Coordinates of C-alpha atoms in Angstrom, one line a residue:
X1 CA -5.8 44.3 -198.5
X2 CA -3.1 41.9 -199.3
X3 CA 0.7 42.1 -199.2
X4 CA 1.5 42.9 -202.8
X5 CA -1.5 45.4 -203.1
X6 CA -0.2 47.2 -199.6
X7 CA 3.5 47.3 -201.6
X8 CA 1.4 48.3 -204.5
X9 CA -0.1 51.4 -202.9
X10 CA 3.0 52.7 -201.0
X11 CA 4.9 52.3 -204.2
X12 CA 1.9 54.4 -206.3
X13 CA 1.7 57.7 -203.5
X14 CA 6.0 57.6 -203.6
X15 CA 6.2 58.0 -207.2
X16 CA 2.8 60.8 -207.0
X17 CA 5.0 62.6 -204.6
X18 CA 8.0 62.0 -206.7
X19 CA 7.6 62.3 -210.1
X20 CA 11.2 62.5 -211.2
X21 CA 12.2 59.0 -209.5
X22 CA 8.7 57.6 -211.5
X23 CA 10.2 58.8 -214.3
X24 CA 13.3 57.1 -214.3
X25 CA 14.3 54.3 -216.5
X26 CA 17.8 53.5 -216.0
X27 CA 16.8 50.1 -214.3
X28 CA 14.2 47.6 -215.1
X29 CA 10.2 48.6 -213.7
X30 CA 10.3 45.7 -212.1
X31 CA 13.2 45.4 -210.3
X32 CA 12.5 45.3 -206.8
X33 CA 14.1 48.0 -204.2
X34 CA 15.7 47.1 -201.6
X35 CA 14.0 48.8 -198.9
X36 CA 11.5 50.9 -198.2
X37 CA 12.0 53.7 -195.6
X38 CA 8.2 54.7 -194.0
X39 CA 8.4 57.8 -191.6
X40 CA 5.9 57.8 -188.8
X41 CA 5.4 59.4 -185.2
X42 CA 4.5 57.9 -181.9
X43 CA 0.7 59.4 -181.6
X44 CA -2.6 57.3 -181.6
X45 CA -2.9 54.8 -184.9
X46 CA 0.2 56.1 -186.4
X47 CA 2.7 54.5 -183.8
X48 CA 4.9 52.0 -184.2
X49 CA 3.1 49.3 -181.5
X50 CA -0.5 50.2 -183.3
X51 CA 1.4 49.6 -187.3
X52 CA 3.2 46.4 -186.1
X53 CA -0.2 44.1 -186.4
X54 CA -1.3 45.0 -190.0
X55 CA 2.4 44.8 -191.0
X56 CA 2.6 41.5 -189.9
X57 CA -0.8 40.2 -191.4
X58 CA 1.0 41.6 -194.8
X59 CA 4.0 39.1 -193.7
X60 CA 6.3 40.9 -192.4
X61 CA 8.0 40.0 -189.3
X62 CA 10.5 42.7 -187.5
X63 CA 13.5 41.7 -187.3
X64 CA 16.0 44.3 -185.7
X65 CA 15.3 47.3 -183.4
X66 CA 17.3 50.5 -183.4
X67 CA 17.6 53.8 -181.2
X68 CA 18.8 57.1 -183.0
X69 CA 18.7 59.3 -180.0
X70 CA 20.2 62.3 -181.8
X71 CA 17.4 62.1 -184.6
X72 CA 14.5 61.3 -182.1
X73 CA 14.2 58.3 -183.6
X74 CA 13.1 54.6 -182.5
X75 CA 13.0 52.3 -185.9
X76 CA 12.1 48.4 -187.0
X77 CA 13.2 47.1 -189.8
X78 CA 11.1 44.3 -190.9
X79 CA 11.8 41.2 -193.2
X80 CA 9.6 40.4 -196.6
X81 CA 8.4 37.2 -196.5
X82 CA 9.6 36.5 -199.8
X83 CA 12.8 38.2 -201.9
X84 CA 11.1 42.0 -202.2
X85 CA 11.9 45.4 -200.7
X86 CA 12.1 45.3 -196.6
X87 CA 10.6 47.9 -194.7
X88 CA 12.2 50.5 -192.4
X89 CA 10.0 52.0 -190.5
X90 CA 11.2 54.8 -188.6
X91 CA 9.0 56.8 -185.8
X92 CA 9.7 60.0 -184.5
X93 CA 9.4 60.5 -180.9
X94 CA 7.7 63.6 -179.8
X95 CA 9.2 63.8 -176.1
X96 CA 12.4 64.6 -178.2
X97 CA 11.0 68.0 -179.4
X98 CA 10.3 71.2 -177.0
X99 CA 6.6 72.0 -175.5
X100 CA 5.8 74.5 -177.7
X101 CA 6.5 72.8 -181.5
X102 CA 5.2 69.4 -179.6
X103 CA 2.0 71.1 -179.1
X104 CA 1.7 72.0 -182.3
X105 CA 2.5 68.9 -183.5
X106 CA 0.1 67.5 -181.0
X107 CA -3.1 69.8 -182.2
X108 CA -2.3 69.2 -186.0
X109 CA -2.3 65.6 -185.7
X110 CA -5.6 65.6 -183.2
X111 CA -7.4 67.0 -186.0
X112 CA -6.7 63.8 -188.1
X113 CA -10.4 62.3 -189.9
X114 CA -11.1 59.5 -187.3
X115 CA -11.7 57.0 -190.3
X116 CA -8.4 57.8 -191.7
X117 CA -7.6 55.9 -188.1
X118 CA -9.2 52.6 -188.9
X119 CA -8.0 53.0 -192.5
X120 CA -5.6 49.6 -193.4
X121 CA -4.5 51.6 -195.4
X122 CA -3.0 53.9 -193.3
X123 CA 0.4 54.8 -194.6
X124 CA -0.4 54.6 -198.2
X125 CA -3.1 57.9 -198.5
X126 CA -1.4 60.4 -197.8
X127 CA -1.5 63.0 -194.4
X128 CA -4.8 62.7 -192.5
X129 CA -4.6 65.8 -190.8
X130 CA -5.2 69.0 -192.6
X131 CA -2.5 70.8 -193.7
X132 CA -0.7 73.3 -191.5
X133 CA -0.5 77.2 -191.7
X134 CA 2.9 78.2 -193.5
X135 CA 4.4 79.6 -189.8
X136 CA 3.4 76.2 -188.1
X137 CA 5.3 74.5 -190.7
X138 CA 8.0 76.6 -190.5
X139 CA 8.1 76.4 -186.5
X140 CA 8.2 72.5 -186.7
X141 CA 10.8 72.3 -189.1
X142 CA 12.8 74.4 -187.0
X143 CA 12.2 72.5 -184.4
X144 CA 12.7 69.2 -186.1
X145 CA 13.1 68.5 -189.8
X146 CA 11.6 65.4 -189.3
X147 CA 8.1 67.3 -187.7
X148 CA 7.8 69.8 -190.1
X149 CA 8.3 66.8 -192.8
X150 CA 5.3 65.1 -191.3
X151 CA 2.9 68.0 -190.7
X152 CA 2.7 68.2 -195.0
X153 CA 3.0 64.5 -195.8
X154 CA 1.5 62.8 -192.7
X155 CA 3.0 59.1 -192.2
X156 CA 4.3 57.8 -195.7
X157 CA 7.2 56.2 -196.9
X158 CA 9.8 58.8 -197.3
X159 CA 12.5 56.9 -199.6
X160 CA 13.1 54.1 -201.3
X161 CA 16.7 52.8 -201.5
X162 CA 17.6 50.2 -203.9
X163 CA 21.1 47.8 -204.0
X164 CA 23.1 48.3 -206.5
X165 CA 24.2 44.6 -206.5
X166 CA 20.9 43.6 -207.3
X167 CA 20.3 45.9 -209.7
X168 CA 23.5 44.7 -212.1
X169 CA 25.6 47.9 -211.4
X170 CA 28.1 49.7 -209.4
X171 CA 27.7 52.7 -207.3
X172 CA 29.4 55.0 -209.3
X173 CA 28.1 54.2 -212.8
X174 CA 24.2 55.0 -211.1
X175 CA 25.4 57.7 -209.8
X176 CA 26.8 58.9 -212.8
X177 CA 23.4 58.1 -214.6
X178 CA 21.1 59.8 -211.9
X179 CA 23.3 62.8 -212.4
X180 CA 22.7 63.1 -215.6
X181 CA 19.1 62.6 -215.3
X182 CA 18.9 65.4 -213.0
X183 CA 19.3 64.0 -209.5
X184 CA 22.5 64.6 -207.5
X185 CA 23.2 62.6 -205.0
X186 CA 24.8 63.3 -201.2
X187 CA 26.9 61.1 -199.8
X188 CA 26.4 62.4 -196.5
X189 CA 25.5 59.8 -194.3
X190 CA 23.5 62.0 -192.2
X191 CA 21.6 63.3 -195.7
X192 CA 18.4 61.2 -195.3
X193 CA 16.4 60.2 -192.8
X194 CA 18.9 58.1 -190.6
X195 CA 22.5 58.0 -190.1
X196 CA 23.7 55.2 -192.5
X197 CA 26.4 52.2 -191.3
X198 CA 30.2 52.7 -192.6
X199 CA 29.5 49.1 -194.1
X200 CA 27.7 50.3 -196.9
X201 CA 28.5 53.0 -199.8
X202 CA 25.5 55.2 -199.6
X203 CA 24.3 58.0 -201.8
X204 CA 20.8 59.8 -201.0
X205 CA 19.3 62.2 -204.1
X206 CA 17.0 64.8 -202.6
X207 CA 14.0 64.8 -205.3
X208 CA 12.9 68.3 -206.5
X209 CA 11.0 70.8 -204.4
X210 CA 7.3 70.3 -204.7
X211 CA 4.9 73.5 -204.8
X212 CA 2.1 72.9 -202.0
X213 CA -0.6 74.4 -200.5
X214 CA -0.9 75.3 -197.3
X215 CA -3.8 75.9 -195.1
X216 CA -3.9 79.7 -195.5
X217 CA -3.9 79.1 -199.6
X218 CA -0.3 80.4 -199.9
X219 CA 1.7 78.0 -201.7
X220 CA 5.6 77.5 -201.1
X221 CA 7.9 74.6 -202.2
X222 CA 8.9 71.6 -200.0
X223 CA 11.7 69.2 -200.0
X224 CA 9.7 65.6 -199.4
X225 CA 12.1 63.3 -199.6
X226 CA 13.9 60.9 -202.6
X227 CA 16.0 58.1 -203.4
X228 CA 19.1 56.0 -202.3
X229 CA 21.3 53.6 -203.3
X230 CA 23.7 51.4 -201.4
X231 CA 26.0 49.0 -201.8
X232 CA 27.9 46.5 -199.5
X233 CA 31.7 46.9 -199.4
X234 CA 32.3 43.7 -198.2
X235 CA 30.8 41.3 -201.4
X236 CA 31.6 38.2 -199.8
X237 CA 29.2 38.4 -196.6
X238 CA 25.6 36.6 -197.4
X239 CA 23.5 39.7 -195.2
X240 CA 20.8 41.8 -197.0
X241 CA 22.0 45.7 -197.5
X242 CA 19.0 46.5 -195.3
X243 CA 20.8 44.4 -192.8
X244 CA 23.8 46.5 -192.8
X245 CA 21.6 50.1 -193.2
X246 CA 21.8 51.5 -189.7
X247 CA 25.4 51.4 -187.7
X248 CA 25.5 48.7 -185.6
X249 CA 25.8 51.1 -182.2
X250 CA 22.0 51.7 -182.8
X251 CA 21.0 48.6 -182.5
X252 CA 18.2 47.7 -179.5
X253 CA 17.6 44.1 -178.3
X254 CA 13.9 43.2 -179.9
X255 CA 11.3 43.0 -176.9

């Protein structure tokens, strides 16, 4: 698999799992987003270490390490080789949750199709694991939103946030626009999957609820993530939004 087909793929299971934002036309198909925000945990082929290799064979090349210690999070965001989407990919730490909704965690995920583990494709089909029970979920997302998030979707890009700069617009005339196509956005900078810098304007727009299936056939709706947009407050600096994303008291010195 090849960069643009790895980009491809990711970008095909997002808008599957988001119909509304593959429906939207209030920018060009082709513009590029800005980055994309892949959630993953630190267990077997999923971690960060074991991703890092493929990633790079697509081109990318991390560039700055951060530490979220009140999301259980580690994250790397990692430079395109050329002017497209950067990746964010986040991994939640399973130390950070208690024995009991680890465990869980733990059992779900050991049940994962070993040849969904040599898959280079691996963030791009979907969960591997079957899917939980309806009171595991629960007990996960209790325990962590971030947990029960993963026991449905498995590790998969969770957002994609795109620059309004680049896209030819303010932030408050998309807004507008996504609120009248249904999507309102939070400008919470704790709505999301990360805390988001002071440096950028930020809005996140929750997608709608999906129905799902869950292991016992009882089907309830899920929240499985959305959309951003950002944009840089100070025009003048030459930095990528990505490069701003995360407040700079995250930041870890690259090993």
């Amino acid at each position: 698999m090849q960069r643009e087909e790895f980009v491809q793929q990711l970008w095909l299971d997002y808008i599957h799992q988001h119909p509304d934002v593959g429906g939207l036309r209030l920018w060009p198909v082709e513009a590029p987003a800005e980055y994309l925000a892949i959630l993953t945990l630190n267990h077997g082929p999923w971690a960060m270490e074991a991703l890092l290799p493929t990633l790079v064979r697509y081109g990318y090349r991390p560039h700055q390490r951060y530490a979220m210690a009140d999301r259980g999070l580690l994250a790397t965001l990692f430079t395109a080789p050329d002017d497209g989407a950067w990746v964010l990919l986040a991994e939640l730490q399973l130390g950070t949750l208690s024995r009991q909704p680890r465990e869980r965690l733990q059992q779900l995920v050991g049940n994962a199709d070993p040849r969904e583990a040599r898959s280079q494709a691996l963030l791009c089909h979907g969960r591997p694991w079957p899917m939980p029970d309806w009171d595991t979920y629960l007990a996960l997302q209790q325990a962590h939103p971030l947990a029960g998030w993963l026991s449905v979707m498995g590790p998969r890009m969770h957002h994609a946030g795109f620059d309004c700069q680049r896209l030819g617009h303010d932030i408050v005339t998309l807004d507008g626009q996504l609120r009248q196509a249904g999507l309102a956005g939070s400008s919470d900078r704790h709505h999301g999957l990360f805390p988001v810098s002071p440096l950028l304007d930020y809005r996140f727009y929750a997608t709608s609820s999906r129905r799902l299936a869950f292991a016992e056939g009882d089907e309830h709706r899920v929240g499985l993530g959305g959309l951003a947009l950002v944009q840089k407050q100070v025009s003048a600096n030459q930095e990528r939004a990505a490069e701003l994303l995360l407040p700079h008291h995250t930041r870890c010195e690259l090993s």
